[in-house]
PDB file of C-alpha atoms in Angstrom:
ATOM      1  CA  TYR A1467      -3.741  13.466 -62.695  1.00 89.00           C
ATOM      2  CA  ALA A1468      -3.043  10.405 -60.588  1.00 95.00           C
ATOM      3  CA  TYR A1469      -5.588   7.949 -59.218  1.00 97.00           C
ATOM      4  CA  ASP A1470      -5.379   5.642 -56.189  1.00 98.00           C
ATOM      5  CA  THR A1471      -7.789   2.743 -56.725  1.00 97.00           C
ATOM      6  CA  GLU A1472      -7.656   1.614 -53.067  1.00 97.00           C
ATOM      7  CA  LEU A1473      -8.316   5.028 -51.532  1.00 98.00           C
ATOM      8  CA  GLU A1474     -10.560   6.013 -54.476  1.00 98.00           C
ATOM      9  CA  MET A1475      -8.860   9.392 -54.579  1.00 98.00           C
ATOM     10  CA  LEU A1476      -7.813  11.577 -57.483  1.00 98.00           C
ATOM     11  CA  TYR A1477      -4.749  13.855 -57.236  1.00 98.00           C
ATOM     12  CA  TYR A1478      -4.019  16.912 -59.357  1.00 96.00           C
ATOM     13  CA  GLY A1479      -2.498  20.375 -59.211  1.00 94.00           C
ATOM     14  CA  SER A1480      -4.109  23.766 -59.721  1.00 94.00           C
ATOM     15  CA  GLY A1481      -2.314  26.446 -61.720  1.00 92.00           C
ATOM     16  CA  ASN A1482      -0.841  29.833 -60.995  1.00 91.00           C
ATOM     17  CA  PRO A1483      -2.726  33.060 -60.216  1.00 92.00           C
ATOM     18  CA  ALA A1484      -3.088  35.936 -62.660  1.00 89.00           C
ATOM     19  CA  PRO A1485      -2.022  38.487 -63.553  1.00 87.00           C
ATOM     20  CA  TRP A1486       1.599  37.386 -63.313  1.00 80.00           C
ATOM     21  CA  ASN A1487       2.552  40.830 -61.937  1.00 81.00           C
ATOM     22  CA  GLU A1488       2.411  39.994 -58.230  1.00 85.00           C
ATOM     23  CA  THR A1489       2.063  43.632 -57.155  1.00 85.00           C
ATOM     24  CA  MET A1490      -1.426  43.723 -58.685  1.00 88.00           C
ATOM     25  CA  ARG A1491      -2.854  40.798 -56.645  1.00 90.00           C
ATOM     26  CA  PRO A1492      -2.152  40.837 -52.898  1.00 90.00           C
ATOM     27  CA  GLY A1493      -2.554  37.831 -50.621  1.00 93.00           C
ATOM     28  CA  ASP A1494      -1.828  34.118 -50.896  1.00 93.00           C
ATOM     29  CA  ASN A1495      -4.208  33.692 -53.856  1.00 94.00           C
ATOM     30  CA  LYS A1496      -5.826  30.579 -52.394  1.00 92.00           C
ATOM     31  CA  TRP A1497      -6.259  27.920 -53.896  1.00 93.00           C
ATOM     32  CA  THR A1498      -3.810  28.408 -56.709  1.00 95.00           C
ATOM     33  CA  MET A1499      -0.589  26.385 -56.875  1.00 95.00           C
ATOM     34  CA  THR A1500      -2.187  23.598 -54.828  1.00 96.00           C
ATOM     35  CA  ILE A1501      -1.922  19.809 -54.772  1.00 97.00           C
ATOM     36  CA  TRP A1502      -5.461  18.490 -54.391  1.00 97.00           C
ATOM     37  CA  GLY A1503      -6.655  15.104 -53.129  1.00 98.00           C
ATOM     38  CA  ARG A1504     -10.335  14.461 -53.929  1.00 98.00           C
ATOM     39  CA  ASP A1505     -12.758  11.637 -53.296  1.00 98.00           C
ATOM     40  CA  ILE A1506     -13.469  10.184 -56.736  1.00 97.00           C
ATOM     41  CA  ASP A1507     -17.112   9.363 -55.928  1.00 97.00           C
ATOM     42  CA  THR A1508     -18.246  12.585 -54.244  1.00 97.00           C
ATOM     43  CA  GLY A1509     -15.742  15.111 -55.588  1.00 97.00           C
ATOM     44  CA  GLU A1510     -15.130  16.258 -51.995  1.00 98.00           C
ATOM     45  CA  ALA A1511     -11.700  17.775 -51.394  1.00 98.00           C
ATOM     46  CA  LYS A1512      -9.965  15.581 -48.812  1.00 98.00           C
ATOM     47  CA  PHE A1513      -6.965  17.928 -48.722  1.00 98.00           C
ATOM     48  CA  GLY A1514      -5.297  20.821 -50.477  1.00 97.00           C
ATOM     49  CA  TYR A1515      -1.655  21.754 -50.002  1.00 97.00           C
ATOM     50  CA  GLN A1516      -0.597  25.119 -51.450  1.00 97.00           C
ATOM     51  CA  LYS A1517       3.047  24.940 -52.557  1.00 96.00           C
ATOM     52  CA  THR A1518       3.686  28.518 -53.647  1.00 95.00           C
ATOM     53  CA  PRO A1519       1.348  31.003 -51.963  1.00 95.00           C
ATOM     54  CA  HIS A1520       1.229  34.249 -53.981  1.00 94.00           C
ATOM     55  CA  ASP A1521       3.224  32.757 -56.869  1.00 94.00           C
ATOM     56  CA  GLU A1522       5.136  35.608 -58.485  1.00 91.00           C
ATOM     57  CA  TRP A1523       7.143  33.567 -61.009  1.00 92.00           C
ATOM     58  CA  ASP A1524       4.418  31.816 -63.078  1.00 90.00           C
ATOM     59  CA  TYR A1525       5.333  28.341 -61.817  1.00 91.00           C
ATOM     60  CA  ALA A1526       1.903  26.780 -62.636  1.00 85.00           C
ATOM     61  CA  GLY A1527       2.029  23.734 -60.349  1.00 81.00           C
ATOM     62  CA  VAL A1528       0.139  21.272 -62.524  1.00 88.00           C
ATOM     63  CA  ASN A1529       2.982  18.814 -63.090  1.00 85.00           C
ATOM     64  CA  PHE A1530       2.990  15.043 -62.776  1.00 87.00           C
ATOM     65  CA  MET A1531       1.933  13.373 -59.520  1.00 92.00           C
ATOM     66  CA  MET A1532       3.762  10.098 -58.748  1.00 94.00           C
ATOM     67  CA  LEU A1533       2.220   7.563 -56.378  1.00 95.00           C
ATOM     68  CA  SER A1534       4.396   5.165 -54.406  1.00 95.00           C
ATOM     69  CA  GLU A1535       4.457   3.142 -51.227  1.00 94.00           C
ATOM     70  CA  GLN A1536       7.622   3.544 -49.178  1.00 91.00           C
ATOM     71  CA  LYS A1537       8.771   2.967 -45.635  1.00 87.00           C
ATOM     72  CA  ASP A1538       9.114   6.006 -43.398  1.00 81.00           C
ATOM     73  CA  LYS A1539      11.879   6.533 -40.826  1.00 79.00           C
ATOM     74  CA  GLU A1540      10.065   4.253 -38.368  1.00 84.00           C
ATOM     75  CA  GLY A1541       9.805   1.463 -40.984  1.00 88.00           C
ATOM     76  CA  LYS A1542       6.054   1.896 -41.493  1.00 90.00           C
ATOM     77  CA  LEU A1543       4.840   1.532 -45.098  1.00 93.00           C
ATOM     78  CA  ARG A1544       3.148   4.767 -46.249  1.00 96.00           C
ATOM     79  CA  LYS A1545       1.109   5.709 -49.294  1.00 97.00           C
ATOM     80  CA  LEU A1546       2.936   8.702 -50.747  1.00 97.00           C
ATOM     81  CA  LEU A1547       2.452  11.250 -53.498  1.00 97.00           C
ATOM     82  CA  THR A1548       5.622  12.825 -54.905  1.00 95.00           C
ATOM     83  CA  HIS A1549       5.400  15.976 -57.010  1.00 94.00           C
ATOM     84  CA  PRO A1550       8.457  17.634 -58.580  1.00 93.00           C
ATOM     85  CA  ASP A1551       7.215  21.199 -59.038  1.00 94.00           C
ATOM     86  CA  ARG A1552       8.241  23.885 -61.494  1.00 93.00           C
ATOM     87  CA  ASN A1553       9.260  25.987 -58.474  1.00 95.00           C
ATOM     88  CA  GLY A1554      12.314  23.741 -58.011  1.00 95.00           C
ATOM     89  CA  ILE A1555      11.013  21.828 -54.990  1.00 96.00           C
ATOM     90  CA  VAL A1556      10.169  18.112 -54.894  1.00 95.00           C
ATOM     91  CA  TYR A1557       7.210  17.658 -52.531  1.00 96.00           C
ATOM     92  CA  THR A1558       6.232  14.374 -50.912  1.00 96.00           C
ATOM     93  CA  LEU A1559       2.856  14.136 -49.176  1.00 97.00           C
ATOM     94  CA  ASP A1560       1.075  11.335 -47.380  1.00 97.00           C
ATOM     95  CA  ARG A1561      -1.628  10.792 -49.984  1.00 97.00           C
ATOM     96  CA  THR A1562      -4.217   9.605 -47.478  1.00 98.00           C
ATOM     97  CA  ASP A1563      -4.467  12.987 -45.722  1.00 97.00           C
ATOM     98  CA  GLY A1564      -2.112  15.477 -47.437  1.00 97.00           C
ATOM     99  CA  THR A1565       0.438  15.637 -44.617  1.00 96.00           C
ATOM    100  CA  LEU A1566       3.708  17.128 -45.891  1.00 97.00           C
ATOM    101  CA  VAL A1567       6.461  14.514 -45.506  1.00 95.00           C
ATOM    102  CA  SER A1568       9.323  16.293 -47.266  1.00 95.00           C
ATOM    103  CA  ALA A1569      10.042  19.288 -49.491  1.00 97.00           C
ATOM    104  CA  ASP A1570      13.527  19.341 -50.945  1.00 96.00           C
ATOM    105  CA  LYS A1571      15.194  21.472 -53.590  1.00 96.00           C
ATOM    106  CA  ILE A1572      15.794  19.668 -56.883  1.00 92.00           C
ATOM    107  CA  ASP A1573      19.365  20.956 -56.555  1.00 90.00           C
ATOM    108  CA  ASP A1574      21.347  23.689 -54.814  1.00 93.00           C
ATOM    109  CA  THR A1575      20.856  26.255 -57.589  1.00 95.00           C
ATOM    110  CA  VAL A1576      17.195  26.833 -56.620  1.00 96.00           C
ATOM    111  CA  ASN A1577      17.358  30.304 -55.075  1.00 97.00           C
ATOM    112  CA  VAL A1578      13.819  31.746 -54.928  1.00 96.00           C
ATOM    113  CA  PHE A1579      13.308  29.756 -51.717  1.00 97.00           C
ATOM    114  CA  LYS A1580      15.825  29.210 -48.959  1.00 97.00           C
ATOM    115  CA  LYS A1581      13.863  26.136 -47.834  1.00 97.00           C
ATOM    116  CA  VAL A1582      10.357  24.916 -47.090  1.00 98.00           C
ATOM    117  CA  ASP A1583       9.399  24.986 -43.410  1.00 97.00           C
ATOM    118  CA  LEU A1584       8.073  21.464 -42.807  1.00 96.00           C
ATOM    119  CA  LYS A1585       5.977  22.505 -39.788  1.00 95.00           C
ATOM    120  CA  SER A1586       4.027  25.272 -41.557  1.00 96.00           C
ATOM    121  CA  GLY A1587       4.482  23.882 -45.072  1.00 96.00           C
ATOM    122  CA  LEU A1588       5.404  27.382 -46.286  1.00 96.00           C
ATOM    123  CA  PRO A1589       8.354  28.217 -48.493  1.00 97.00           C
ATOM    124  CA  VAL A1590      10.888  30.634 -47.007  1.00 97.00           C
ATOM    125  CA  ARG A1591      11.458  33.177 -49.792  1.00 96.00           C
ATOM    126  CA  ASP A1592      14.670  34.975 -50.604  1.00 97.00           C
ATOM    127  CA  PRO A1593      13.547  38.576 -51.296  1.00 94.00           C
ATOM    128  CA  GLU A1594      16.505  39.131 -53.616  1.00 96.00           C
ATOM    129  CA  TYR A1595      14.773  36.920 -56.202  1.00 96.00           C
ATOM    130  CA  GLY A1596      11.281  38.394 -55.886  1.00 91.00           C
ATOM    131  CA  THR A1597       9.549  39.986 -58.887  1.00 86.00           C
ATOM    132  CA  ARG A1598       7.987  43.034 -57.271  1.00 82.00           C
ATOM    133  CA  MET A1599       7.743  46.172 -59.406  1.00 82.00           C
ATOM    134  CA  ASP A1600      10.339  48.174 -57.429  1.00 86.00           C
ATOM    135  CA  HIS A1601      13.071  45.544 -57.803  1.00 87.00           C
ATOM    136  CA  LEU A1602      14.976  44.117 -60.766  1.00 92.00           C
ATOM    137  CA  ALA A1603      15.724  40.510 -59.846  1.00 93.00           C
ATOM    138  CA  LYS A1604      18.650  38.869 -61.639  1.00 96.00           C
ATOM    139  CA  ASP A1605      19.531  35.184 -62.006  1.00 97.00           C
ATOM    140  CA  VAL A1606      16.198  33.968 -60.601  1.00 96.00           C
ATOM    141  CA  CYS A1607      16.351  30.165 -60.436  1.00 96.00           C
ATOM    142  CA  PRO A1608      14.275  28.454 -61.653  1.00 95.00           C
ATOM    143  CA  SER A1609      12.918  30.439 -64.596  1.00 93.00           C
ATOM    144  CA  ALA A1610       9.196  30.566 -65.338  1.00 90.00           C
ATOM    145  CA  MET A1611       9.743  27.376 -67.357  1.00 89.00           C
ATOM    146  CA  GLY A1612      10.592  25.643 -64.095  1.00 89.00           C
ATOM    147  CA  TYR A1613      13.273  23.166 -63.116  1.00 88.00           C
ATOM    148  CA  HIS A1614      10.710  20.483 -63.758  1.00 85.00           C
ATOM    149  CA  ASN A1615       8.039  21.188 -66.329  1.00 82.00           C
ATOM    150  CA  GLN A1616       5.191  18.989 -67.483  1.00 79.00           C
ATOM    151  CA  GLY A1617       7.193  15.941 -68.588  1.00 80.00           C
ATOM    152  CA  LEU A1618       6.341  12.515 -67.252  1.00 85.00           C
ATOM    153  CA  ASP A1619       8.437  10.877 -64.567  1.00 88.00           C
ATOM    154  CA  SER A1620       8.733   7.367 -63.224  1.00 89.00           C
ATOM    155  CA  TYR A1621       9.349   5.536 -59.974  1.00 90.00           C
ATOM    156  CA  ASP A1622      11.216   2.244 -59.647  1.00 93.00           C
ATOM    157  CA  PRO A1623       9.814   0.506 -56.530  1.00 91.00           C
ATOM    158  CA  THR A1624      12.609  -2.082 -56.545  1.00 92.00           C
ATOM    159  CA  LYS A1625      15.383   0.499 -56.373  1.00 92.00           C
ATOM    160  CA  GLU A1626      13.179   3.074 -54.598  1.00 87.00           C
ATOM    161  CA  LEU A1627      14.343   5.728 -57.063  1.00 90.00           C
ATOM    162  CA  PHE A1628      12.538   8.432 -59.008  1.00 89.00           C
ATOM    163  CA  PHE A1629      13.585   9.324 -62.540  1.00 91.00           C
ATOM    164  CA  MET A1630      12.717  12.769 -63.918  1.00 89.00           C
ATOM    165  CA  GLY A1631      13.815  15.272 -66.496  1.00 87.00           C
ATOM    166  CA  VAL A1632      15.137  18.565 -65.138  1.00 89.00           C
ATOM    167  CA  ASN A1633      15.724  21.982 -66.741  1.00 87.00           C
ATOM    168  CA  HIS A1634      18.495  24.292 -65.539  1.00 88.00           C
ATOM    169  CA  ILE A1635      17.324  27.659 -66.764  1.00 92.00           C
ATOM    170  CA  CYS A1636      17.295  30.888 -64.759  1.00 95.00           C
ATOM    171  CA  MET A1637      15.823  34.308 -65.643  1.00 94.00           C
ATOM    172  CA  ASP A1638      16.020  38.022 -64.950  1.00 91.00           C
TER     173      ASP A1638
END
């Protein structure tokens, strides 16, 4: 969890859907794999951003949420939430309203997604690395352990750098 005392909002992630066998549960499986922003006083959901609709790899998106204030491309200071997910993508949202600011691969070896479409917010999957029952996927990166698991990270506001531990483990 992360808490913004000025906005009085709490941020957290919801886990993956079950069963892990994706063929047995059609659809996006809302609201799994979601970054939530909630009003701390009322509990009202101010936003929910689903990172991995219909998660078929067991990525359980409950990892650390880092809060920072950084300037955007226009030089305006923004309140941001940065979440390195087990799915191999580092997401940055405007934490006031959940607007997706960026979604970048932790590194080039992430292959389950080709990219995240910033307009729709949806990941563009590579079907070669899907886990459907009629297909044996090999060298799926990241593994179910994730490129970033549940370790804690940090942000240095002076250097404007994030520091995080990363796994490089793939799976079949």
